[in-house]
mmCIF file of C-alpha atoms in Angstrom:
data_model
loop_
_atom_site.group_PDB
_atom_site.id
_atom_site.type_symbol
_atom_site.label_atom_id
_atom_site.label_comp_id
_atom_site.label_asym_id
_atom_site.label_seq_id
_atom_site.Cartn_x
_atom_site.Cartn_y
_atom_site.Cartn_z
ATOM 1 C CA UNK A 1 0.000 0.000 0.000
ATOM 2 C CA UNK A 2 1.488 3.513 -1.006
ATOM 3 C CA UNK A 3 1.964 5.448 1.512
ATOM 4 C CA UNK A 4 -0.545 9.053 1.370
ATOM 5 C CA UNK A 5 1.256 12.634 0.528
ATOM 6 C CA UNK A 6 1.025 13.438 4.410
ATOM 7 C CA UNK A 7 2.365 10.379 4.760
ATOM 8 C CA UNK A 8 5.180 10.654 2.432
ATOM 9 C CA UNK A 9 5.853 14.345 3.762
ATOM 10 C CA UNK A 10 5.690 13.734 7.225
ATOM 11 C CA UNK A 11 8.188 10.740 6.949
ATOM 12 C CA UNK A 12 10.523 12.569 5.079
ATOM 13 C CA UNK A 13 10.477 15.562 8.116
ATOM 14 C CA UNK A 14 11.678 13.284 10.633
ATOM 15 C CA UNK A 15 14.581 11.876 8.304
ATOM 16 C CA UNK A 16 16.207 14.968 7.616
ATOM 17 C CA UNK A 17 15.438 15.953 11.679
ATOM 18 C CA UNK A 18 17.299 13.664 12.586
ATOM 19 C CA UNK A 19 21.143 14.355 14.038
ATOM 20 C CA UNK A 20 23.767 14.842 11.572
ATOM 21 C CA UNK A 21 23.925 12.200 8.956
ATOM 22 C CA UNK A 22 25.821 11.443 5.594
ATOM 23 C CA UNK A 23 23.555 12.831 2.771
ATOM 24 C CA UNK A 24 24.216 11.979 -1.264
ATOM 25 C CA UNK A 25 22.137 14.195 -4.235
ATOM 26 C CA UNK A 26 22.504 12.467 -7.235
ATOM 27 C CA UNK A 27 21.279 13.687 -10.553
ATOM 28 C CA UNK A 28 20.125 12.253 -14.009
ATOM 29 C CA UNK A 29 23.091 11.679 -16.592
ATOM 30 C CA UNK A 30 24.555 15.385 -18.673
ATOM 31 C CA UNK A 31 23.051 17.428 -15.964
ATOM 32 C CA UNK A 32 20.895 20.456 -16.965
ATOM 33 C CA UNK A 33 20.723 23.483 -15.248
ATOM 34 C CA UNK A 34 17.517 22.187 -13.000
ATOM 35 C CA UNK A 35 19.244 18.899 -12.443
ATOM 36 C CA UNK A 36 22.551 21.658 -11.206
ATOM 37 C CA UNK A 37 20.834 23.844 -9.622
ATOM 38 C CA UNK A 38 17.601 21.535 -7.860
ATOM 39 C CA UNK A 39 20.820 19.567 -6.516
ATOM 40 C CA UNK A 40 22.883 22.785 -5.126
ATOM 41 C CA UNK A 41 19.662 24.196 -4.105
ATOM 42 C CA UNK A 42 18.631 21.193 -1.836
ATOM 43 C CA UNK A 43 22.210 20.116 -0.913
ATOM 44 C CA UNK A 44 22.787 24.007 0.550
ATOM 45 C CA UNK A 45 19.621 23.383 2.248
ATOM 46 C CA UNK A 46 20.472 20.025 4.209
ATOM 47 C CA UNK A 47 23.873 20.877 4.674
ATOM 48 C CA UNK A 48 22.497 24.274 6.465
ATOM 49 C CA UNK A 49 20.586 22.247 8.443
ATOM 50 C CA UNK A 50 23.624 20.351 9.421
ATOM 51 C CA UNK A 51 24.143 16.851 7.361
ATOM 52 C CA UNK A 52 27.568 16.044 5.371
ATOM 53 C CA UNK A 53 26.134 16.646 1.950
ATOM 54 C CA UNK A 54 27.741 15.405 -1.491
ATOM 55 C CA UNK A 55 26.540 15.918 -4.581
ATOM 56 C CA UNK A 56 27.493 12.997 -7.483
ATOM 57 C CA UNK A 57 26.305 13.198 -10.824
ATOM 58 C CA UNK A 58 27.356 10.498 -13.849
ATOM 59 C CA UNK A 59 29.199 12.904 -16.000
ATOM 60 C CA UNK A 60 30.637 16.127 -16.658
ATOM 61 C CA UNK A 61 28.081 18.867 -17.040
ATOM 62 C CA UNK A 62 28.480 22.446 -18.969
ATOM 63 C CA UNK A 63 30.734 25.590 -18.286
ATOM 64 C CA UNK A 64 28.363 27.568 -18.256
ATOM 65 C CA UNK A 65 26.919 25.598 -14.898
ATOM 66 C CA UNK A 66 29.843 25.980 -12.338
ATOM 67 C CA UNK A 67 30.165 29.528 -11.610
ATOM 68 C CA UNK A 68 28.013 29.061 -8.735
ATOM 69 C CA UNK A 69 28.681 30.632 -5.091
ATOM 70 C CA UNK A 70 27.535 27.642 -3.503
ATOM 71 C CA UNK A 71 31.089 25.553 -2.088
ATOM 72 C CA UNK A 72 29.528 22.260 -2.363
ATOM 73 C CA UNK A 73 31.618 19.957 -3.389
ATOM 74 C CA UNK A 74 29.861 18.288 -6.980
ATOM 75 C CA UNK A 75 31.571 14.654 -7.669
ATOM 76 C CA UNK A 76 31.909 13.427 -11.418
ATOM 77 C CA UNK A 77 31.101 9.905 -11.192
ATOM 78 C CA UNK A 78 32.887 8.638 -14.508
ATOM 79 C CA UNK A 79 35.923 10.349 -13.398
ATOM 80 C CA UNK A 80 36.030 9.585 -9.213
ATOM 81 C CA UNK A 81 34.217 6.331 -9.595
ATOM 82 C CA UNK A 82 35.539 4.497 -6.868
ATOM 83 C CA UNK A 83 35.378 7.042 -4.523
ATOM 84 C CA UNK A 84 31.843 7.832 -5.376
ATOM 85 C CA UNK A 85 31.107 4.220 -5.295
ATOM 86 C CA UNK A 86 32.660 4.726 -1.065
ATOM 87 C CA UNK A 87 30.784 7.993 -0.448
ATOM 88 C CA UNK A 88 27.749 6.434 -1.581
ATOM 89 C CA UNK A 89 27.899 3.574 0.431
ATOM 90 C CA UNK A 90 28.675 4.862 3.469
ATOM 91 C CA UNK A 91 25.788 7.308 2.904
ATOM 92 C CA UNK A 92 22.700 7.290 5.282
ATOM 93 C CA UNK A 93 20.211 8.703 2.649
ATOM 94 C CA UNK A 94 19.810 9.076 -1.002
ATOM 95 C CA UNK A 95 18.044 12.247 -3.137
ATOM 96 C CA UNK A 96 17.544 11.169 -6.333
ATOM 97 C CA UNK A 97 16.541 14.647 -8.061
ATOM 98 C CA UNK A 98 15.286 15.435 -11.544
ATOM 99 C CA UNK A 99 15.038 11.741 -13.116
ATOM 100 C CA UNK A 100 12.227 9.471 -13.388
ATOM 101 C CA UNK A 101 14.054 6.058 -13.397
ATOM 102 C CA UNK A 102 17.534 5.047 -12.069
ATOM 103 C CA UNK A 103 18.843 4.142 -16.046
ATOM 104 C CA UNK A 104 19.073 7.872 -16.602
ATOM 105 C CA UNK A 105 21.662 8.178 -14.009
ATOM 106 C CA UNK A 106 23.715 5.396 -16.806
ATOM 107 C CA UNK A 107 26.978 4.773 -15.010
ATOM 108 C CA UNK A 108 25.343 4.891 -11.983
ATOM 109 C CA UNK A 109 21.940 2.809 -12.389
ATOM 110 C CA UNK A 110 23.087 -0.086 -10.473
ATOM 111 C CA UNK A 111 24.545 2.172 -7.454
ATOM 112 C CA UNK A 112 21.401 3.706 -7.098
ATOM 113 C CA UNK A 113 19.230 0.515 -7.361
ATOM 114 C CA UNK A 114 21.629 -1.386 -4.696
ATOM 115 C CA UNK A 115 21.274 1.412 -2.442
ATOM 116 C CA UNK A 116 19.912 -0.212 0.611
ATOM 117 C CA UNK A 117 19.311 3.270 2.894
ATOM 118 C CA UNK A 118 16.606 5.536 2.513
ATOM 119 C CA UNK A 119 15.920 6.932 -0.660
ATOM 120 C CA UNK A 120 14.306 10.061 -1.989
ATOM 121 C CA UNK A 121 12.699 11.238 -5.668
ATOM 122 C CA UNK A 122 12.136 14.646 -5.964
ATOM 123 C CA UNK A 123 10.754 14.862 -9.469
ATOM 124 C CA UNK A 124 8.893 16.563 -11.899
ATOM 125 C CA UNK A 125 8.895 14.365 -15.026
ATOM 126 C CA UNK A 126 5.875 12.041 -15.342
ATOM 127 C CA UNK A 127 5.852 8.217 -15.549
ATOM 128 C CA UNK A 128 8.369 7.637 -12.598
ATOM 129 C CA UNK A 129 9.568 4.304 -11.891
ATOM 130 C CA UNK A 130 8.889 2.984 -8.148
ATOM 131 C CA UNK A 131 12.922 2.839 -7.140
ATOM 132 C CA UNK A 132 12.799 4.830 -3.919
ATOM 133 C CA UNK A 133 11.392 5.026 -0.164
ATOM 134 C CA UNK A 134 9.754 7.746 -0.344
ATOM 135 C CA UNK A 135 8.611 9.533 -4.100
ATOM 136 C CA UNK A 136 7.647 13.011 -4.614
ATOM 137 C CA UNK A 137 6.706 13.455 -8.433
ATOM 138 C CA UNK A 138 4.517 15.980 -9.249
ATOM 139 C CA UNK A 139 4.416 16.653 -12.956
ATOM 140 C CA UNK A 140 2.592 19.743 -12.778
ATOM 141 C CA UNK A 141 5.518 21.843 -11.817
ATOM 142 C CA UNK A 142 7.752 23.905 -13.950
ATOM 143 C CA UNK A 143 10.950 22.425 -12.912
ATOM 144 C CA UNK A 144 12.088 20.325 -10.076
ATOM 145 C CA UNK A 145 13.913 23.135 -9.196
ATOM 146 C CA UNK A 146 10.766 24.995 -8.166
ATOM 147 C CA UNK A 147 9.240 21.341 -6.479
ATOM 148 C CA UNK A 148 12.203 21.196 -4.431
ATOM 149 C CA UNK A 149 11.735 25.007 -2.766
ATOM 150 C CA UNK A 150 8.009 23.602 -1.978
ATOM 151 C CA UNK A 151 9.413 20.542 -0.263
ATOM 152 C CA UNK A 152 11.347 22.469 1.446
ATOM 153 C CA UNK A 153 9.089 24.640 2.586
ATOM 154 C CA UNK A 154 6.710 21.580 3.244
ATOM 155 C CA UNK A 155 8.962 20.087 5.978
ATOM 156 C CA UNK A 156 9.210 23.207 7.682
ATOM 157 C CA UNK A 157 13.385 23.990 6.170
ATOM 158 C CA UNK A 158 12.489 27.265 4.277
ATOM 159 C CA UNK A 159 14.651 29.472 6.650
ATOM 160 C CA UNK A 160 17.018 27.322 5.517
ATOM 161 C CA UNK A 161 17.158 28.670 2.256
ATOM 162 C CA UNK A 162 20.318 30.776 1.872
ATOM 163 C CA UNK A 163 21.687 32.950 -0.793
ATOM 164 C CA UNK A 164 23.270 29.993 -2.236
ATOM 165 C CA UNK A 165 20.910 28.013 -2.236
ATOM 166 C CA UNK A 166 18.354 30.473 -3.670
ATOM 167 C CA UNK A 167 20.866 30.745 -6.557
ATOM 168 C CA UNK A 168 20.932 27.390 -7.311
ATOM 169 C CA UNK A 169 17.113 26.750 -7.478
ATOM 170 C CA UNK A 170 16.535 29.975 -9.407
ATOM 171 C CA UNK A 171 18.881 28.668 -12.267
ATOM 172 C CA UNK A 172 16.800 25.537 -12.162
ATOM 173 C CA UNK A 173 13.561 27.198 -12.811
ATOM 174 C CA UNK A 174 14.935 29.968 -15.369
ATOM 175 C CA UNK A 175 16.414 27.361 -17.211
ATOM 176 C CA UNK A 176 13.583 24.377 -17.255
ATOM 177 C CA UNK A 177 11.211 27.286 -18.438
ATOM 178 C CA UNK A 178 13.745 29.437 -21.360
ATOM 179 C CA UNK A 179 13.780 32.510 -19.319
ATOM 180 C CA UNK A 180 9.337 31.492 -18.710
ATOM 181 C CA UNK A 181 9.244 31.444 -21.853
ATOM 182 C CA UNK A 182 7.680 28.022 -21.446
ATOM 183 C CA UNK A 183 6.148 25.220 -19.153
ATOM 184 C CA UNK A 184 4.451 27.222 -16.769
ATOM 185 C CA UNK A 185 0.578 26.663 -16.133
ATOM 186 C CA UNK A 186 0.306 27.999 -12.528
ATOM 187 C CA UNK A 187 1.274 31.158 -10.587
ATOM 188 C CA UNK A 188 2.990 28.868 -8.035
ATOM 189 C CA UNK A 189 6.166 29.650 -10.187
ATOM 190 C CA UNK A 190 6.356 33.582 -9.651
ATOM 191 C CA UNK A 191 5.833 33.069 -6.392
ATOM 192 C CA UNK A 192 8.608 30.854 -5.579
ATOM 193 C CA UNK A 193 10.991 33.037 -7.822
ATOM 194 C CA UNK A 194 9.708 36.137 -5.806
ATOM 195 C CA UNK A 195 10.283 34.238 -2.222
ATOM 196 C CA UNK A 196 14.091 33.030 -4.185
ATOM 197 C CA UNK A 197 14.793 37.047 -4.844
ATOM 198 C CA UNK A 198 13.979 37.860 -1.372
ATOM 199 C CA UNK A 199 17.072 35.804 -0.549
ATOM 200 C CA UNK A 200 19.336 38.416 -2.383
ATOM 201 C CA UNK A 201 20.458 36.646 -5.406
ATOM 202 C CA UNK A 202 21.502 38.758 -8.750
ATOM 203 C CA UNK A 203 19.000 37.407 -11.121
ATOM 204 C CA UNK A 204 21.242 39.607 -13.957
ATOM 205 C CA UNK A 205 23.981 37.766 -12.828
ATOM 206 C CA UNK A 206 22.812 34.675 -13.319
ATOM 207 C CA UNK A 207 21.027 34.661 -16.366
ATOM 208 C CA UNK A 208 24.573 36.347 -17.748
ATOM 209 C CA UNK A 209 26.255 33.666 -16.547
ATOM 210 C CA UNK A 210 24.227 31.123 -17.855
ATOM 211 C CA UNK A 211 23.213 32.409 -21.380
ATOM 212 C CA UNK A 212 26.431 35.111 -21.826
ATOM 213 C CA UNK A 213 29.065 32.352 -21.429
ATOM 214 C CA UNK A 214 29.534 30.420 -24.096
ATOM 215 C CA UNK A 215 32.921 30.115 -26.656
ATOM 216 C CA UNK A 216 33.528 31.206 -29.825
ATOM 217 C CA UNK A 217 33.223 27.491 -31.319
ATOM 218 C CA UNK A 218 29.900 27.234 -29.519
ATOM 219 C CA UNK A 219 28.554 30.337 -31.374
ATOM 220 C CA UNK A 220 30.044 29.175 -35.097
ATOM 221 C CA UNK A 221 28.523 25.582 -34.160
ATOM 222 C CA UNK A 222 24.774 27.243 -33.806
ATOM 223 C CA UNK A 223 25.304 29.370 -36.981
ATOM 224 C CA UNK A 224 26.342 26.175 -38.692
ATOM 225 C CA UNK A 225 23.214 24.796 -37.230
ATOM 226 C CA UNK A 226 20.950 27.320 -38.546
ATOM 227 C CA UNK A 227 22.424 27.894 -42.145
ATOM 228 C CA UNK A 228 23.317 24.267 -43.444
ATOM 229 C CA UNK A 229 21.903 21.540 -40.732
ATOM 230 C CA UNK A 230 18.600 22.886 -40.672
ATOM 231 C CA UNK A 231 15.683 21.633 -42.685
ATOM 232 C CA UNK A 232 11.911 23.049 -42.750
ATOM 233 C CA UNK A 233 8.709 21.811 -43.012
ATOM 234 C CA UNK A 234 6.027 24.672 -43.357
ATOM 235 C CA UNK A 235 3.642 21.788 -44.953
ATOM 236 C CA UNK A 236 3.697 20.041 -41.339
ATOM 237 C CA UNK A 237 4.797 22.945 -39.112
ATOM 238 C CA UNK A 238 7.616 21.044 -37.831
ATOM 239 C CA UNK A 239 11.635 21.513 -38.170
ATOM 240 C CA UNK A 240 14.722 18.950 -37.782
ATOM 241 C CA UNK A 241 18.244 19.827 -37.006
ATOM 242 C CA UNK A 242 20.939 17.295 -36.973
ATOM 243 C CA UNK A 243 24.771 17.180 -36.166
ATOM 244 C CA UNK A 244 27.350 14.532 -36.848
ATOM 245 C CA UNK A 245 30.292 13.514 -34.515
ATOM 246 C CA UNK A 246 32.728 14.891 -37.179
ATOM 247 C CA UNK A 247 31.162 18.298 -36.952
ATOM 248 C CA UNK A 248 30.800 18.147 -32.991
ATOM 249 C CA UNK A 249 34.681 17.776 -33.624
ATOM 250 C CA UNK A 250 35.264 20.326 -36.175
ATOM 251 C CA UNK A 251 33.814 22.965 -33.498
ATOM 252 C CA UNK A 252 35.745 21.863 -30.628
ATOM 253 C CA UNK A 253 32.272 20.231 -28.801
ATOM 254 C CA UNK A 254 32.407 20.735 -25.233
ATOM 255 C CA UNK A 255 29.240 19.091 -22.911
ATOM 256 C CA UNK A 256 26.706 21.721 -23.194
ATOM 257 C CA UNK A 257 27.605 23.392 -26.457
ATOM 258 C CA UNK A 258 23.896 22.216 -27.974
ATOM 259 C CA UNK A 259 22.205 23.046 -25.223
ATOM 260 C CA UNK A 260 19.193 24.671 -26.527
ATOM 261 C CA UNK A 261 19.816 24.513 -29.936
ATOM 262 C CA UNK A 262 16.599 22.284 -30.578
ATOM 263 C CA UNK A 263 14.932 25.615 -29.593
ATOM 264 C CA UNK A 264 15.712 27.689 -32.326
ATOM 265 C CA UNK A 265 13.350 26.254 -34.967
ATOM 266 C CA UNK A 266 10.519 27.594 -32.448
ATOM 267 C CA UNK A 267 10.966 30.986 -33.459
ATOM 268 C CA UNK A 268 9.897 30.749 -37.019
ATOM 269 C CA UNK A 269 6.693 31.885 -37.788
ATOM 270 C CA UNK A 270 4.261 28.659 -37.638
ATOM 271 C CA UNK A 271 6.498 25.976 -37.016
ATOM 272 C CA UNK A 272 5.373 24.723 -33.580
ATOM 273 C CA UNK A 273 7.490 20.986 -33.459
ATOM 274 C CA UNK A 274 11.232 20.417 -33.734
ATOM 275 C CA UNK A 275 13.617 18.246 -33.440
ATOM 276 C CA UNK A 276 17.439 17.391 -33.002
ATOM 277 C CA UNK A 277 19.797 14.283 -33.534
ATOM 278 C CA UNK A 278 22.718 14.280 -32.629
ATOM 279 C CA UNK A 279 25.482 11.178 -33.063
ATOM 280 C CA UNK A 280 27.435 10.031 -30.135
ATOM 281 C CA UNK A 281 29.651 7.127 -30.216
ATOM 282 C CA UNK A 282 27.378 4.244 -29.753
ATOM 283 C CA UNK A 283 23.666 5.816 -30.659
ATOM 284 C CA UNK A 284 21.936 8.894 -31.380
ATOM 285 C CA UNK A 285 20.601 11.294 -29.318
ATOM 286 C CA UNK A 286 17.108 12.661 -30.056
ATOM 287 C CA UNK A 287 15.513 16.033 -28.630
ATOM 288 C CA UNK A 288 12.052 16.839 -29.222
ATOM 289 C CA UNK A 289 10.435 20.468 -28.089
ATOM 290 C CA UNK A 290 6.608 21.644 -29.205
ATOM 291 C CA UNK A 291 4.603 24.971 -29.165
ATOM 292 C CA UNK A 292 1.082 24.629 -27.953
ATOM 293 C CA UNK A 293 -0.618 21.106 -27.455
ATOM 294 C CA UNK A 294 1.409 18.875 -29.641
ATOM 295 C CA UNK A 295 2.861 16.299 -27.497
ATOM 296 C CA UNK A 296 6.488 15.289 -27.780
ATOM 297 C CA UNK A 297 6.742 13.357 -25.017
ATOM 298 C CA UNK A 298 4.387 10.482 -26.478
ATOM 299 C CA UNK A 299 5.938 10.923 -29.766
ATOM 300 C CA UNK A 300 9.039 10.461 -28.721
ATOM 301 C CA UNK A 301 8.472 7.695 -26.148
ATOM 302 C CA UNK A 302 6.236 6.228 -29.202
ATOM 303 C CA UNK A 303 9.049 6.193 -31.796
ATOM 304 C CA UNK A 304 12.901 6.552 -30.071
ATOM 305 C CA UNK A 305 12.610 4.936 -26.916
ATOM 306 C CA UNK A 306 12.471 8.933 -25.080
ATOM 307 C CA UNK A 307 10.081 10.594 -22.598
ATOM 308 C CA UNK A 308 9.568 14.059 -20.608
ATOM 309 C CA UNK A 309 7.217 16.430 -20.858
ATOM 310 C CA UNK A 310 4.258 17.989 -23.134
ATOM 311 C CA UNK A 311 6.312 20.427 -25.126
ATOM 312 C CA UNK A 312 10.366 19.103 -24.097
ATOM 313 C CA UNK A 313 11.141 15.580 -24.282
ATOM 314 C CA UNK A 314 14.740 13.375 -25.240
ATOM 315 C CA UNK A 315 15.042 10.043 -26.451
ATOM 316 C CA UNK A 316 17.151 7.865 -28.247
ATOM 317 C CA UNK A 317 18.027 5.521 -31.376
ATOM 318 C CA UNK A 318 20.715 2.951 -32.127
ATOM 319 C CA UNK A 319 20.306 3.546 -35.983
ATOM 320 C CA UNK A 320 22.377 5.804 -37.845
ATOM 321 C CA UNK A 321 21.691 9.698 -37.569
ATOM 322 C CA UNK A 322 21.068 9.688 -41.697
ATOM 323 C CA UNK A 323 18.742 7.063 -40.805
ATOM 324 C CA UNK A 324 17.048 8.761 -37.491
ATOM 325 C CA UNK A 325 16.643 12.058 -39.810
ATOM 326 C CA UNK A 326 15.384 10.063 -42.685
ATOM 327 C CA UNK A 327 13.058 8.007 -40.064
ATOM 328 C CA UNK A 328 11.668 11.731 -38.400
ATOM 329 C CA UNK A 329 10.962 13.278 -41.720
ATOM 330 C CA UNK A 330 8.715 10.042 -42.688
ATOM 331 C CA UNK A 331 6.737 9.968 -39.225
ATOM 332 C CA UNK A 332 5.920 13.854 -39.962
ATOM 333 C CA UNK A 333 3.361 12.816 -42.519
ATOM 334 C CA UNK A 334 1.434 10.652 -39.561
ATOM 335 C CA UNK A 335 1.419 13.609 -37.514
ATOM 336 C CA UNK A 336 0.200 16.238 -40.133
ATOM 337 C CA UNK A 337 -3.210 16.630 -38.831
ATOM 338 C CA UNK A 338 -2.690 16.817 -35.645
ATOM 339 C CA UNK A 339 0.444 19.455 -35.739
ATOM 340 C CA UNK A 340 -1.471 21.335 -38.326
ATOM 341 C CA UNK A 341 -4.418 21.566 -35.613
ATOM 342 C CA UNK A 342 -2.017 22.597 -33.193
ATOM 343 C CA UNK A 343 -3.389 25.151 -30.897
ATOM 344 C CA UNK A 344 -0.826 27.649 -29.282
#
């Protein structure tokens, strides 16, 4: 029997009450800035309170995410394995923040399933897997980010919430929505930013640091992007980018350099579904964002093995990326009544 939301809330209270213990945030593999900044904002939170916090996530993540002021110390698990592997089990309990299911954590799936302490989700995605003690997924939020601050807040730690920490779950939320640009359906998100600024963070700052900070390569790789990887399909509303491991090469890729290219094809005039592969060594990466009603998330979990939300999902193929590209453009054709009915 599943235990009730008071339930769930009230049990998670008393474990972070209790005296100091040995506390691991782990987040979902190439770590966005919600996964970043949910994990910094929480960590600041617990370690405030007075735990030994670490935060471990599978790979590296961007530049553009480790400017923060926070001093927590973030572990890359493909790079400190086996002393992850000791932090983690000499850990007392587990957050397991903005992932649905422990194979999105890659590397570190089987860590987190043998786990044998408490664990914690703290999610927004939908469709979660039943891996942990105690699961808070609420896939009405705009980020985890923002469902983290009302946890928080829930289990009576909101004074806890430092500058730091305010930082870090700001990024998460700015970033999860484009600047709210996107994926927010409730005033619940103003307010939390609002309650974040009272804290005394430099929103300027941080979106500067965030979307100001990116190399010259980066910059040439987008306008590559736009003017000879980009194809469009006014007859189905609908765009598809794509980007080869030589190119990723030829523009000195770093993790994070495509971040938020699949967003571009948004901003011409009718287009309301995109899309962007792009080849890694063993498959193909797939990212899926919509305007209005059309759902990516069950197209992509429908046709590359992907999930997440209404309008921003991911997924992936083990065919080629000519053959992912080829296999998009021909599923457009199933789709072309209900993208051209797309409402916005």
């Amino acid at each position: 029997m599943k235990n009730t939301v008071n339930e769930i809330f009230t049990s998670l209270e008393a474990l972070v009450s209790h005296p100091k213990q040995k506390i691991v945030v782990v987040t979902h593999e190439n770590p966005d800035g919600d996964a970043i900044g949910s994990a910094i904002g929480l960590g600041e939170v617990l370690k405030n309170v007075g735990h030994d916090v670490k935060i471990i996530v599978p790979n590296d993540y961007p530049a553009f995410l480790q400017w923060f002021s926070s001093e927590l110390e973030i572990l890359i698990y493909e790079r400190k394995k086996n002393r992850c592997k000791t932090i983690l089990q000499d850990a007392q309990v587990l957050f397991c923040l903005d992932f649905n299911e422990p194979k999105r954590t890659a590397r570190m799936e089987r860590a987190i399933l043998e786990f044998s302490n408490q664990k914690v989700l703290i999610d927004h995605h939908p469709y979660p897997s039943d891996f942990c003690n105690l699961m808070i997924s609420e896939p009405g939020y705009s980020s985890t980010a923002e469902l983290v601050f009302d946890v928080v807040s829930r289990i009576n730690l909101s004074g806890y919430v430092n500058h730091d920490a305010a930082e870090g779950l700001f990024t998460g939320i700015m970033t999860d929505t484009g600047c709210f640009s996107h994926n927010i359906s409730r005033p619940n998100t103003f307010q939390v930013v609002a309650k974040l600024m009272e804290a005394g963070i430099d929103s300027e700052k941080i979106h500067a640091a965030v979307y100001h900070n990116f190399s010259a390569q980066r910059m040439q790789l987008l306008g590559h992007c736009l003017a000879e990887k980009m194809q469009v399909f006014p007859e189905y509303r609908a765009a598809v980018i794509w980007l080869s491991q030589k190119e990723l090469q030829e523009y000195k890729f770093q993790p994070g350099d495509t971040e938020g290219f699949v967003n571009y094809p948004l901003s011409i005039n009718n287009i309301v579904f995109s899309a962007l592969f792009i080849e890694k060594k063993d498959y193909v990466k797939a990212s899926f964002r919509s305007k209005g009603s059309f759902p990516v998330n069950e197209f992509s979990r429908e046709h590359f093995s992907g999930g997440g939300h209404r309008n921003a999902a991911g997924g992936e193929t083990k065919i080629s990326l000519d053959e992912s590209v080829e296999k998009f453009k021909q599923l457009l054709s199933d789709y072309k009544h209900q993208l051209l009915e797309t409402t916005i």
